Short mmCIF file of C-alpha atoms in Angstrom, two decimals:
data_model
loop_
_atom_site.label_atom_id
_atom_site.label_comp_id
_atom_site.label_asym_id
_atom_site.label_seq_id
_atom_site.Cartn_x
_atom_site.Cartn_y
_atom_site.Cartn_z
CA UNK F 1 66.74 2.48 25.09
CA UNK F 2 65.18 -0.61 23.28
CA UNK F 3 66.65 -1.29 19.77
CA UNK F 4 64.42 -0.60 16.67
CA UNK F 5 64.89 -1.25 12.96
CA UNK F 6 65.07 1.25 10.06
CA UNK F 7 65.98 1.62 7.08
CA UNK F 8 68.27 4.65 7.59
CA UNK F 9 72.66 4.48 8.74
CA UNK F 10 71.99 7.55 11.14
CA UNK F 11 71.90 5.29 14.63
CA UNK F 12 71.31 7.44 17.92
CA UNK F 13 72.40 6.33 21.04
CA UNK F 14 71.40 7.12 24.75
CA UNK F 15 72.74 8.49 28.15
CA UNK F 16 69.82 9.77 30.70
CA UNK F 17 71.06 11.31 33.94
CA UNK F 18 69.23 12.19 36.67
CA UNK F 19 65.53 11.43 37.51
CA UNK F 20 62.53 9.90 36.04
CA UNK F 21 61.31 13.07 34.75
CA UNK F 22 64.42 13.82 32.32
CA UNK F 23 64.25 9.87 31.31
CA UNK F 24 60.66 10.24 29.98
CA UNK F 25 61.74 13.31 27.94
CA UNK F 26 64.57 11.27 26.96
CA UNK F 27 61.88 8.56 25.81
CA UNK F 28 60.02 11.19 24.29
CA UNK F 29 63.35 12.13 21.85
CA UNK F 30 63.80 8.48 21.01
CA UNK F 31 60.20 7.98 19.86
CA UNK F 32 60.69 11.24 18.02
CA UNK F 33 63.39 10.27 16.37
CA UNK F 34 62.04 6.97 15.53
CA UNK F 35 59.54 8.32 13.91
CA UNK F 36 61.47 10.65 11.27
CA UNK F 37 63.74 7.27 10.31
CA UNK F 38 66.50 7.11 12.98
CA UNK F 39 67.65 3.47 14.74
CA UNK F 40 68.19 3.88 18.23
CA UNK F 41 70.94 1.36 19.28
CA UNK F 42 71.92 0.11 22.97
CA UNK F 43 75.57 0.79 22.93
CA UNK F 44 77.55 4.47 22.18
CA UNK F 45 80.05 2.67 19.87
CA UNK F 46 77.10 1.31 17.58
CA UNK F 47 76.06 5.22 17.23
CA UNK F 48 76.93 7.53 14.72
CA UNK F 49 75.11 10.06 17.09
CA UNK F 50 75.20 10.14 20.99
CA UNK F 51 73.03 12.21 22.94
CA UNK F 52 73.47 12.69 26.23
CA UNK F 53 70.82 14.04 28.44
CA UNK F 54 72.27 15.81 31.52
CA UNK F 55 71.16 16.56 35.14
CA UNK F 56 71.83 19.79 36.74
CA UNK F 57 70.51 19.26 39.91
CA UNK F 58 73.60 19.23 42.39
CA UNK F 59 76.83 19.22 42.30
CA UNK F 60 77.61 15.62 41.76
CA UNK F 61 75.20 15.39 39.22
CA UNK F 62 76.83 18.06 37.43
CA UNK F 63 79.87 16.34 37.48
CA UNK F 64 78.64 13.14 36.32
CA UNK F 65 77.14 14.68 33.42
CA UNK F 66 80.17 16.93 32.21
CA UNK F 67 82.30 13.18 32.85
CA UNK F 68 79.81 11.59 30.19
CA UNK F 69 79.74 14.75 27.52
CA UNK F 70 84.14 14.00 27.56
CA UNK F 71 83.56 10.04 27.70
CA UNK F 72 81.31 10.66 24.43
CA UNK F 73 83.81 13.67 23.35
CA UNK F 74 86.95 11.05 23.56
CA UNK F 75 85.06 8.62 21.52
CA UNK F 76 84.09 10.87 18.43
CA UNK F 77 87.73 12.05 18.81
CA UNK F 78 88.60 8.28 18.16
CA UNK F 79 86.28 8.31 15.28
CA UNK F 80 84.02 5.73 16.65
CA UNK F 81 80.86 8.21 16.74
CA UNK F 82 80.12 11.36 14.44
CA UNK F 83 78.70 13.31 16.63
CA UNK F 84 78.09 14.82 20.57
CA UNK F 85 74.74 16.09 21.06
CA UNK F 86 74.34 17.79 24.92
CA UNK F 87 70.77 17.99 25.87
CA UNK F 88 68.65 18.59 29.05
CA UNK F 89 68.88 20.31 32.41
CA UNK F 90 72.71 21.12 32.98
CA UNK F 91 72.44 22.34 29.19
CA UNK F 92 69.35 24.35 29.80
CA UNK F 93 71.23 25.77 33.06
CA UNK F 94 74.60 26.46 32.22
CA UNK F 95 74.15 27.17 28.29
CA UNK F 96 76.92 30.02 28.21
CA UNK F 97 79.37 28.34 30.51
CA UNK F 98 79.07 24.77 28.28
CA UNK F 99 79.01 25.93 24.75
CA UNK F 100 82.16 27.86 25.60
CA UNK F 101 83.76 24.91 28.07
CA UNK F 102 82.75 21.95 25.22
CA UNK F 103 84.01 23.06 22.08
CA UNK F 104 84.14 18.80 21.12
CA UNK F 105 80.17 19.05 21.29
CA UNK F 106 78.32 19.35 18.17
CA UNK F 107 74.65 20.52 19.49
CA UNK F 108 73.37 22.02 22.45
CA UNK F 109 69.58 21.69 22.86
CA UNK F 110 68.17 22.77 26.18
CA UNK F 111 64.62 21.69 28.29
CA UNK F 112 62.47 23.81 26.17
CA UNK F 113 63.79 22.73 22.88
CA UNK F 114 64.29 18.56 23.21
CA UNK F 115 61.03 18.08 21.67
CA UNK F 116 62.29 19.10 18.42
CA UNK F 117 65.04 17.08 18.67
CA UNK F 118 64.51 15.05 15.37
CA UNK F 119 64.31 18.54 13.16
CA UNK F 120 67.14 19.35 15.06
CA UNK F 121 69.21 16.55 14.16
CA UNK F 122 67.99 16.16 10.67
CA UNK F 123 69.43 19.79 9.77
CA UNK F 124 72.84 19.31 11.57
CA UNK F 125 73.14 16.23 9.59
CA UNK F 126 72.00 18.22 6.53
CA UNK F 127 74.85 20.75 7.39
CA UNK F 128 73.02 23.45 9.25
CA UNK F 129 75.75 25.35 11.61
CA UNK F 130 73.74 26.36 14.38
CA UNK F 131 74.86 24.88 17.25
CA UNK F 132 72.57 25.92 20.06
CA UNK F 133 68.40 25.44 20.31
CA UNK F 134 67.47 27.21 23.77
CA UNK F 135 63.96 28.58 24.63
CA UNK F 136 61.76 28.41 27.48
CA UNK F 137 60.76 25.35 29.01
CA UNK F 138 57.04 25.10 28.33
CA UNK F 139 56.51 21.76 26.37
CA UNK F 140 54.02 19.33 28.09
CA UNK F 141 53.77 16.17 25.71
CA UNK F 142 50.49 14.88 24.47
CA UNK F 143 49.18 10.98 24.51
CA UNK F 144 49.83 11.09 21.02
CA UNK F 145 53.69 12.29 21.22
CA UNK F 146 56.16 9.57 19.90
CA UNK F 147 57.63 7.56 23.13
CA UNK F 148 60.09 4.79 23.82
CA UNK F 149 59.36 2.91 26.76
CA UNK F 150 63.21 2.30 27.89
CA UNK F 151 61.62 0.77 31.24
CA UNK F 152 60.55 -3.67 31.56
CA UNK F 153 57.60 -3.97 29.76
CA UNK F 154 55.47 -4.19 32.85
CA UNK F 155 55.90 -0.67 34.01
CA UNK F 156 56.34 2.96 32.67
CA UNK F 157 56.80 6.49 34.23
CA UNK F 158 53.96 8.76 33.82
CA UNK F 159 54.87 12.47 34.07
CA UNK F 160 51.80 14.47 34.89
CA UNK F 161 52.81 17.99 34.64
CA UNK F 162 56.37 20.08 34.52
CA UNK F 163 58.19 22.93 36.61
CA UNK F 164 57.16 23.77 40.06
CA UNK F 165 55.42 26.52 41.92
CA UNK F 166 57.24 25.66 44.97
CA UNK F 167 60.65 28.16 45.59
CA UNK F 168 62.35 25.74 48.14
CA UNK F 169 65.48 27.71 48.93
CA UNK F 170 68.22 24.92 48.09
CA UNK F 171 66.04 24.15 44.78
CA UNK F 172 67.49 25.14 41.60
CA UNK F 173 64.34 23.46 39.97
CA UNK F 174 62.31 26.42 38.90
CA UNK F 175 65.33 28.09 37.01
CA UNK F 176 65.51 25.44 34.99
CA UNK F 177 62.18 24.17 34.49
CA UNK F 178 60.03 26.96 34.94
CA UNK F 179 57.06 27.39 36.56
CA UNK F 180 54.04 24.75 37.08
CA UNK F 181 52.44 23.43 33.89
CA UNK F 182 49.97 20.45 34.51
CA UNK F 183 48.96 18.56 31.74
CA UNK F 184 44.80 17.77 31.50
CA UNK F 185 43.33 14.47 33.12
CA UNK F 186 41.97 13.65 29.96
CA UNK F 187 45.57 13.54 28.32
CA UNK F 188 47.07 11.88 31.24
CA UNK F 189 44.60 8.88 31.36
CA UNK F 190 44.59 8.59 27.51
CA UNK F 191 48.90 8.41 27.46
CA UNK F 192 47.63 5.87 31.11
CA UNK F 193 45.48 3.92 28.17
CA UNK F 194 47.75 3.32 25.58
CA UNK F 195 50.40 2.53 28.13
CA UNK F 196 48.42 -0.38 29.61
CA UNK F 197 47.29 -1.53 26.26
CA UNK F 198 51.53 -1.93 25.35
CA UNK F 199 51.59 -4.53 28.74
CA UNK F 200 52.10 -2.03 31.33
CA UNK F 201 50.47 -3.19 34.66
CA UNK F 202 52.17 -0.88 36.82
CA UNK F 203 52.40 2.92 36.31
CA UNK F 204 54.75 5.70 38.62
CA UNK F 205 53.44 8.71 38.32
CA UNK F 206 56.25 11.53 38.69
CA UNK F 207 56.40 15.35 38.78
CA UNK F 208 58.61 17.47 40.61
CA UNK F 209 55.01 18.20 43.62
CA UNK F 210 51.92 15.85 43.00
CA UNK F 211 49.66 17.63 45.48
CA UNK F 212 50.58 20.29 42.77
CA UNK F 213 48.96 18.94 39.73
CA UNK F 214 46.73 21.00 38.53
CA UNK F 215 46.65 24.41 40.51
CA UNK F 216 47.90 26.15 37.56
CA UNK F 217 44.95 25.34 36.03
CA UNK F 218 42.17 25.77 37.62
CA UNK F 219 43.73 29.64 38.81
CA UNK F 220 43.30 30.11 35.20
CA UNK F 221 39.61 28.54 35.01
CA UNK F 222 38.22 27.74 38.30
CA UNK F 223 34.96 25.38 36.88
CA UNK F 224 38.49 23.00 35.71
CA UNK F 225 38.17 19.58 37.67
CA UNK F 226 42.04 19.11 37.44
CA UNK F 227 43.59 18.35 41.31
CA UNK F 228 45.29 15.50 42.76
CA UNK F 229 42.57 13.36 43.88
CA UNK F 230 40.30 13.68 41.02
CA UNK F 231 43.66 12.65 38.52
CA UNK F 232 43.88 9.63 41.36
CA UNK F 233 39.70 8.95 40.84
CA UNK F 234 40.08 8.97 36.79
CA UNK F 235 43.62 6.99 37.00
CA UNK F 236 42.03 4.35 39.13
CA UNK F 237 39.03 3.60 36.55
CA UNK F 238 42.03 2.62 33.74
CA UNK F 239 41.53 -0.94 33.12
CA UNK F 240 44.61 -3.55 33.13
CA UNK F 241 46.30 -1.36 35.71
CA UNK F 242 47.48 -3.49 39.03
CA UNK F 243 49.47 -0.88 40.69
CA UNK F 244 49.69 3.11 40.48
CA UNK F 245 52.51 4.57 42.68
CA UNK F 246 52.51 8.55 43.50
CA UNK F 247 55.89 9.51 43.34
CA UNK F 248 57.29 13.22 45.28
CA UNK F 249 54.27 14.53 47.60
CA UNK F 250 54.95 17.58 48.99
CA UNK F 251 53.83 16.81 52.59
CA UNK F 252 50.96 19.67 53.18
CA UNK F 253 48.83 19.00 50.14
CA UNK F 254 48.17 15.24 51.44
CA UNK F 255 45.02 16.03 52.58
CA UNK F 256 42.29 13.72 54.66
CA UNK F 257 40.20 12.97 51.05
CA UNK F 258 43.63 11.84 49.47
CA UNK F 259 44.33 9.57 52.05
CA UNK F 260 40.47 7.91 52.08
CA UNK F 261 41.16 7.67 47.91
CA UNK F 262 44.25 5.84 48.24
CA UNK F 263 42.55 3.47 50.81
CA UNK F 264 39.82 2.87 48.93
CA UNK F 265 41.74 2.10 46.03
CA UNK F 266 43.34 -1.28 45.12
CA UNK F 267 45.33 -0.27 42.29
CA UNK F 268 46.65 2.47 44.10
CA UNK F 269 49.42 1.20 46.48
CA UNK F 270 50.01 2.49 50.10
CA UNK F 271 53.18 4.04 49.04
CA UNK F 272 53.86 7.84 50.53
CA UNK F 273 57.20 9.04 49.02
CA UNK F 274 57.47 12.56 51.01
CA UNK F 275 60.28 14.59 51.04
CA UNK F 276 60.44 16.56 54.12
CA UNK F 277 64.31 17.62 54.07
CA UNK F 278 64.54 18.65 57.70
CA UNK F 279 62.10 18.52 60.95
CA UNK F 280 63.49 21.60 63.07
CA UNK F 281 61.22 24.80 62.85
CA UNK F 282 63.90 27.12 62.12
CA UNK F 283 65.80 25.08 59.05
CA UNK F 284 62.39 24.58 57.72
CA UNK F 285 61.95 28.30 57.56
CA UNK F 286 65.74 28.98 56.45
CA UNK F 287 64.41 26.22 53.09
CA UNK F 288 61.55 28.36 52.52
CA UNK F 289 59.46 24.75 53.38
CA UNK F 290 55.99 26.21 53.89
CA UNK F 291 55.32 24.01 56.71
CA UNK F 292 56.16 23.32 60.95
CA UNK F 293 56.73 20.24 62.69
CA UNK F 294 53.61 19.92 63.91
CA UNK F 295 52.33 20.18 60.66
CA UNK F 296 54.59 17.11 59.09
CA UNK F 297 53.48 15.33 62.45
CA UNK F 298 50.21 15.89 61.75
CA UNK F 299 50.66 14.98 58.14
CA UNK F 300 52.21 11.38 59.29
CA UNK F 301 49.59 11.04 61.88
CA UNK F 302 47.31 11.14 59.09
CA UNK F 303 48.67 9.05 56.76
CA UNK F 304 49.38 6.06 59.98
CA UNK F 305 45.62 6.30 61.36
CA UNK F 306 44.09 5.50 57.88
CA UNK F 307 46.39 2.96 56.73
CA UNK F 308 48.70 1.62 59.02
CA UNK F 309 50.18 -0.62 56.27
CA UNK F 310 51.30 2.08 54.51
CA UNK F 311 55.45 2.71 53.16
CA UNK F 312 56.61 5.74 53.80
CA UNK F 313 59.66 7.25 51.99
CA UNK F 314 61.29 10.24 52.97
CA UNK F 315 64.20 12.41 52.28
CA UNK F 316 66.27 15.53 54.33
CA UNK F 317 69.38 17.56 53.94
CA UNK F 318 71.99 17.55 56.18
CA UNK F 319 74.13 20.51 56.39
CA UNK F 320 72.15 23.26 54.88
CA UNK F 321 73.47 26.94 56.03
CA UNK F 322 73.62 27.80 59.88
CA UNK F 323 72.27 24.25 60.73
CA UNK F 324 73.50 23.75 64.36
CA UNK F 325 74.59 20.17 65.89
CA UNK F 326 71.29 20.56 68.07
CA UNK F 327 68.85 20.86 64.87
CA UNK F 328 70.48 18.52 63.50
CA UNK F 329 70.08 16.05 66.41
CA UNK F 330 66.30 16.94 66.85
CA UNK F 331 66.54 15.82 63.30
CA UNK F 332 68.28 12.44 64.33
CA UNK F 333 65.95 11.73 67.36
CA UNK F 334 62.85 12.44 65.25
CA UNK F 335 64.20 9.89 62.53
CA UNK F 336 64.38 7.17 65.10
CA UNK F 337 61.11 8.39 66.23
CA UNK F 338 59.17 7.86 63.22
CA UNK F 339 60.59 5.04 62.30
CA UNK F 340 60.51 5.72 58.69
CA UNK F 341 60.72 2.92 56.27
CA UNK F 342 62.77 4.40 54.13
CA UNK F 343 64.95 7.30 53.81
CA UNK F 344 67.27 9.18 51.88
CA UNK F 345 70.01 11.55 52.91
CA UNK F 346 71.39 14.43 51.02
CA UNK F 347 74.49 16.65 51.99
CA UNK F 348 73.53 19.87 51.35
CA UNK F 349 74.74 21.43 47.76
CA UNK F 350 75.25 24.96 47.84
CA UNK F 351 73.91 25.85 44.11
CA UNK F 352 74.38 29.15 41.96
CA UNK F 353 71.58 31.98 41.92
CA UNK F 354 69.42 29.89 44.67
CA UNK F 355 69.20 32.03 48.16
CA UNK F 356 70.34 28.82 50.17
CA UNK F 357 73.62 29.48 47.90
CA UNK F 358 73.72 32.91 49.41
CA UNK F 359 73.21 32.85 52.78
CA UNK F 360 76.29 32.75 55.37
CA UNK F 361 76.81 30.41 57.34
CA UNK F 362 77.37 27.19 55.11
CA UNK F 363 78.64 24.31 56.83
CA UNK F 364 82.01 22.46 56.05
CA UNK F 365 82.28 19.14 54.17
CA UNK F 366 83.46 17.18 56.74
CA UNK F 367 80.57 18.08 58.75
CA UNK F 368 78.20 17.31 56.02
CA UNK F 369 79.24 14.20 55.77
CA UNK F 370 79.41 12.82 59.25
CA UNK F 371 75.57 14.23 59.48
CA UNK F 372 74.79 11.81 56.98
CA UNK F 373 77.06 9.22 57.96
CA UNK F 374 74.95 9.46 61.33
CA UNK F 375 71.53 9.46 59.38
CA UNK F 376 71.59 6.53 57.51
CA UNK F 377 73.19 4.53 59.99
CA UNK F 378 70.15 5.39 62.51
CA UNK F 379 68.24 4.41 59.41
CA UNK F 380 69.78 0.84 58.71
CA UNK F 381 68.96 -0.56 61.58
CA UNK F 382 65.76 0.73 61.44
CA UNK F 383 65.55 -1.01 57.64
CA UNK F 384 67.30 -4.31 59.06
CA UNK F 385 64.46 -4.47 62.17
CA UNK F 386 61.25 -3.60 59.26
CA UNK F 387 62.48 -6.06 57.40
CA UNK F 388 62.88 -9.20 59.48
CA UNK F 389 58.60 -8.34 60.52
CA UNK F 390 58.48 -9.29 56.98
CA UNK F 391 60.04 -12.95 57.79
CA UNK F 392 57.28 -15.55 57.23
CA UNK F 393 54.48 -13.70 55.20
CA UNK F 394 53.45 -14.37 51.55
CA UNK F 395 53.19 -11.05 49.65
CA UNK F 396 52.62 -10.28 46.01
CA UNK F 397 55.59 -9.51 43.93
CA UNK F 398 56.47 -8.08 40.41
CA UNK F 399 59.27 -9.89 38.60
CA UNK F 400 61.76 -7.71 37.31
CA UNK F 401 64.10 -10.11 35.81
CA UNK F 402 67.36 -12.21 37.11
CA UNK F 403 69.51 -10.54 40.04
CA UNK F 404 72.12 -8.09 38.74
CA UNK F 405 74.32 -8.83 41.23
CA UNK F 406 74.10 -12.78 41.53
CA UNK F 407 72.86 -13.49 37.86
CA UNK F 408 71.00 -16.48 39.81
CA UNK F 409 67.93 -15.44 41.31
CA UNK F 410 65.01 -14.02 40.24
CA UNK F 411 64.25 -10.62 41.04
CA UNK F 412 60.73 -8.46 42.10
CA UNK F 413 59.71 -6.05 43.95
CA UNK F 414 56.57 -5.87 46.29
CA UNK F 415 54.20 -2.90 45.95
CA UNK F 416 56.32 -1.57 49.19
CA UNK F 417 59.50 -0.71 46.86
CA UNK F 418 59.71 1.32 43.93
CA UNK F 419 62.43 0.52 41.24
CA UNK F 420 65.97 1.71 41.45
CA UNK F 421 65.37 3.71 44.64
CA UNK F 422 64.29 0.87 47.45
CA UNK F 423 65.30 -2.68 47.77
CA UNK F 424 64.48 -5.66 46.17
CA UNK F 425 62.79 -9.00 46.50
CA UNK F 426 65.06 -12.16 45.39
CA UNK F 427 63.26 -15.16 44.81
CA UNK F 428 65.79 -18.31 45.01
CA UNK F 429 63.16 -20.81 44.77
CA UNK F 430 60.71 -20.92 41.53
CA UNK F 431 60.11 -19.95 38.50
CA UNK F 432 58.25 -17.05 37.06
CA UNK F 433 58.38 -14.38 33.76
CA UNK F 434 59.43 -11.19 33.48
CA UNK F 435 56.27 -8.98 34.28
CA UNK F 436 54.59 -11.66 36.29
CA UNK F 437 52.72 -11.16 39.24
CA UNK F 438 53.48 -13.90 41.68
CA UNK F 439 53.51 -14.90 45.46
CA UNK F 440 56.02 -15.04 47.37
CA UNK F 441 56.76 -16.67 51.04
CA UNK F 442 59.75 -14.85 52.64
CA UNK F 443 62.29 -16.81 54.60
CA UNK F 444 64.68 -14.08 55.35
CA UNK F 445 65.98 -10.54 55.05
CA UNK F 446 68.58 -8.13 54.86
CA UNK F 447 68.97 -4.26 55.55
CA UNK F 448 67.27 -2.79 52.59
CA UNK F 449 66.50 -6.43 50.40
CA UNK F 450 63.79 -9.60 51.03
CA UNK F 451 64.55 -13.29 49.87
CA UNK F 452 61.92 -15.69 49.66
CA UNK F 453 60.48 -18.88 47.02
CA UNK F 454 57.08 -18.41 44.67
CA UNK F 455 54.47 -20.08 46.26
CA UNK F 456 52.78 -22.31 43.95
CA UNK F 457 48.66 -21.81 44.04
CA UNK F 458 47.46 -25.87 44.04
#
């Protein structure tokens, strides 16, 4: 989180797990408590208060968060910080199991309750006792709600709605963040408004289904204009904006009109980041996926005949229950098939109270993880061969900063590659600001990055 002044001691630092979603309510609890007087620092041993917002997705997440909570526990044991505060999804999940397991923690505050987090604070610190601030997860933020942007300058997540309607049968999702609230297109392009006018040119939009948004809504009031492609319509009229990228579209609900409103758009970038999580009939209907294989072929066919430039991101599961070696190799073949430019493999994670954690028939670990083994190696050399087509054009790149792991070159990304989950573009020839939209010439490429030199316009 950026560093602010104030005029109070009480400093509040920052760990965000997970996805984009929990980060933006993580911004939304810095602005908040921002607002009531509190200094959010940059580094836990500057704090006098860490809060820690967890994931409780899968299993490793789980474990990464509980690792933090005793990281933060061993410091306020060394009196270096005051106080633990556990927030978000695990919390909201496992409230019993952690208030009992974490006795070193000082607050527990789950997904329906982080918006309050400054009240919340401000009493502890006053010397309230109660330790635990659960309720149901229906919060959806306004334009107005305090907000750190802890992304560059240039570019902010925009969550459109919470919880999901979907019941996917490896998903834990809806237990923890209910069911589907959208927020109104008026709200979203107003929070789209003031985002631009703080210097953001490009905005992700994220929610856990876009082709979602707004069927809550209009089942309540059917004259309600709120669906994907109108939110896409009153998102593209937002002036300043250079680039809006959709973010998790559930594959069915990209319909023929989406497609012609993306193409006729050019703010909105030919970016398709689908989950599918399998291909084979069967596992589809064992994941409760409301769709066939004809219908995600149908789908991509879609998506291909309109805009044949298009990037299309995917992601499957490996190893869910009673997957057999030939499903999983119609999954392979249809990988190399498609020729997918990017993909992401999960091993299954059996998870509590979901029916995929139920059923018989769950695969071993060592299986698991030669399915994915076998995956992305299929998929590297499909990366390494999309990415030398790329050797010799001049395409428009974002600067992000310098290189994290060279500290030489500059670094971007082209519309093609969102941040933290795709590759990169180094640039080891120019010069260029943070934020900058600039040209670059590739001269050569690697498995998931791009190197090239800013072309200077004469």
């Amino acid at each position: 989180m950026k560093q602010e002044t104030s005029q109070t001691s009480n400093k509040v630092h920052f760990i965000s797990l997970g996805c984009p979603k929990n980060l933006v309510d993580s911004e939304i609890m810095a602005g908040t408590l921002m607002k009531d007087g509190y200094q959010v620092v940059g580094e836990a041993e500057d704090a006098d208060t860490v809060i820690v917002n967890t994931c409780g997705f899968i299993e490793d997440s789980k474990k990464e968060s509980i690792q933090r909570i005793l990281d933060m526990s061993d410091l306020k044991a060394e009196g270096k910080i005051k106080k633990v505060v556990v927030a978000g999804c695990l919390t909201q999940r496992y409230k019993d199991e952690l208030v009992e397991g974490l006795p070193e923690a000082d607050l527990f505050v789950g997904s329906g309750e982080f918006q309050n987090i400054a009240k919340i604070l401000k009493k502890s610190d006053e010397g309230e006792k109660q330790k635990t601030f659960f309720n149901l997860p229906t919060y959806l933020q306004e334009e107005e709600t305090p907000r750190v942007n802890s992304q560059p300058g240039h570019r902010a997540y925009l969550k459109i709605s919470e919880g999901c309607m979907k019941r996917c049968a490896f998903c834990a999702i809806p237990l923890i963040r209910g069911n589907l609230q959208s927020r109104s297109i008026d709200a979203i392009v107003a929070e789209a408004k003031l985002l631009v006018a703080g210097g953001v040119k490009e905005l992700i939009i994220i929610s856990h289904d876009f082709t979602d948004y707004g069927f809550d809504i209009r089942r309540k009031d059917p004259t309600r204009k709120e669906s994907p492609v109108e939110l896409l319509k009153a998102l593209d009229q937002v002036e300043g904006l250079q680039w809006i990228r959709l973010m998790y579209l559930y594959p069915d609900g990209i319909t023929q009109e989406m497609v012609q409103v993306i193409k006729n758009s050019k703010k909105i970038v030919k970016y398709f980041d689908m989950p599918l999580q399998h291909i084979n009939d069967q596992v589809l209907k064992s994941m409760n996926r409301k769709m066939t294989r004809d219908e995600i072929e149908t789908a991509l066919m879609n998506i291909r005949e309109h805009l044949p430039e298009a990037v299309v991101r995917t992601q499957f599961i490996v190893g869910f229950p009673g997957e057999t070696q030939e499903q999983f190799e119609e999954l392979l073949a249809f990988i190399a098939e498609q020729q997918f430019d990017r993909v992401g493999c999960f091993k299954y994670s059996p998870e509590e109270n979901t029916p995929g954690g139920r059923m018989d028939n769950q695969i071993d670990e060592e299986t698991k993880q030669f399915r994915h083994d076998a995956v992305m190696e299929v998929q590297q050399n499909i990366s390494r061969e999309k990415h030398r087509d790329f050797v010799g054009k001049t395409i428009d790149v974002i600067v992000e900063g310098f290189s994290e792991e060279t500290d030489l070159l500059l670094q971007g990304r082209f519309w093609g590659q969102a941040p933290d989950i795709d590759g990169v573009v180094l640039i080891n020839d120019g010069e260029a600001k943070v934020g900058d939209m600039v040209k670059v010439h590739i001269t050569d490429s690697m498995e998931y990055d791009l190197l090239g030199e800013i072309v200077t316009e004469n």
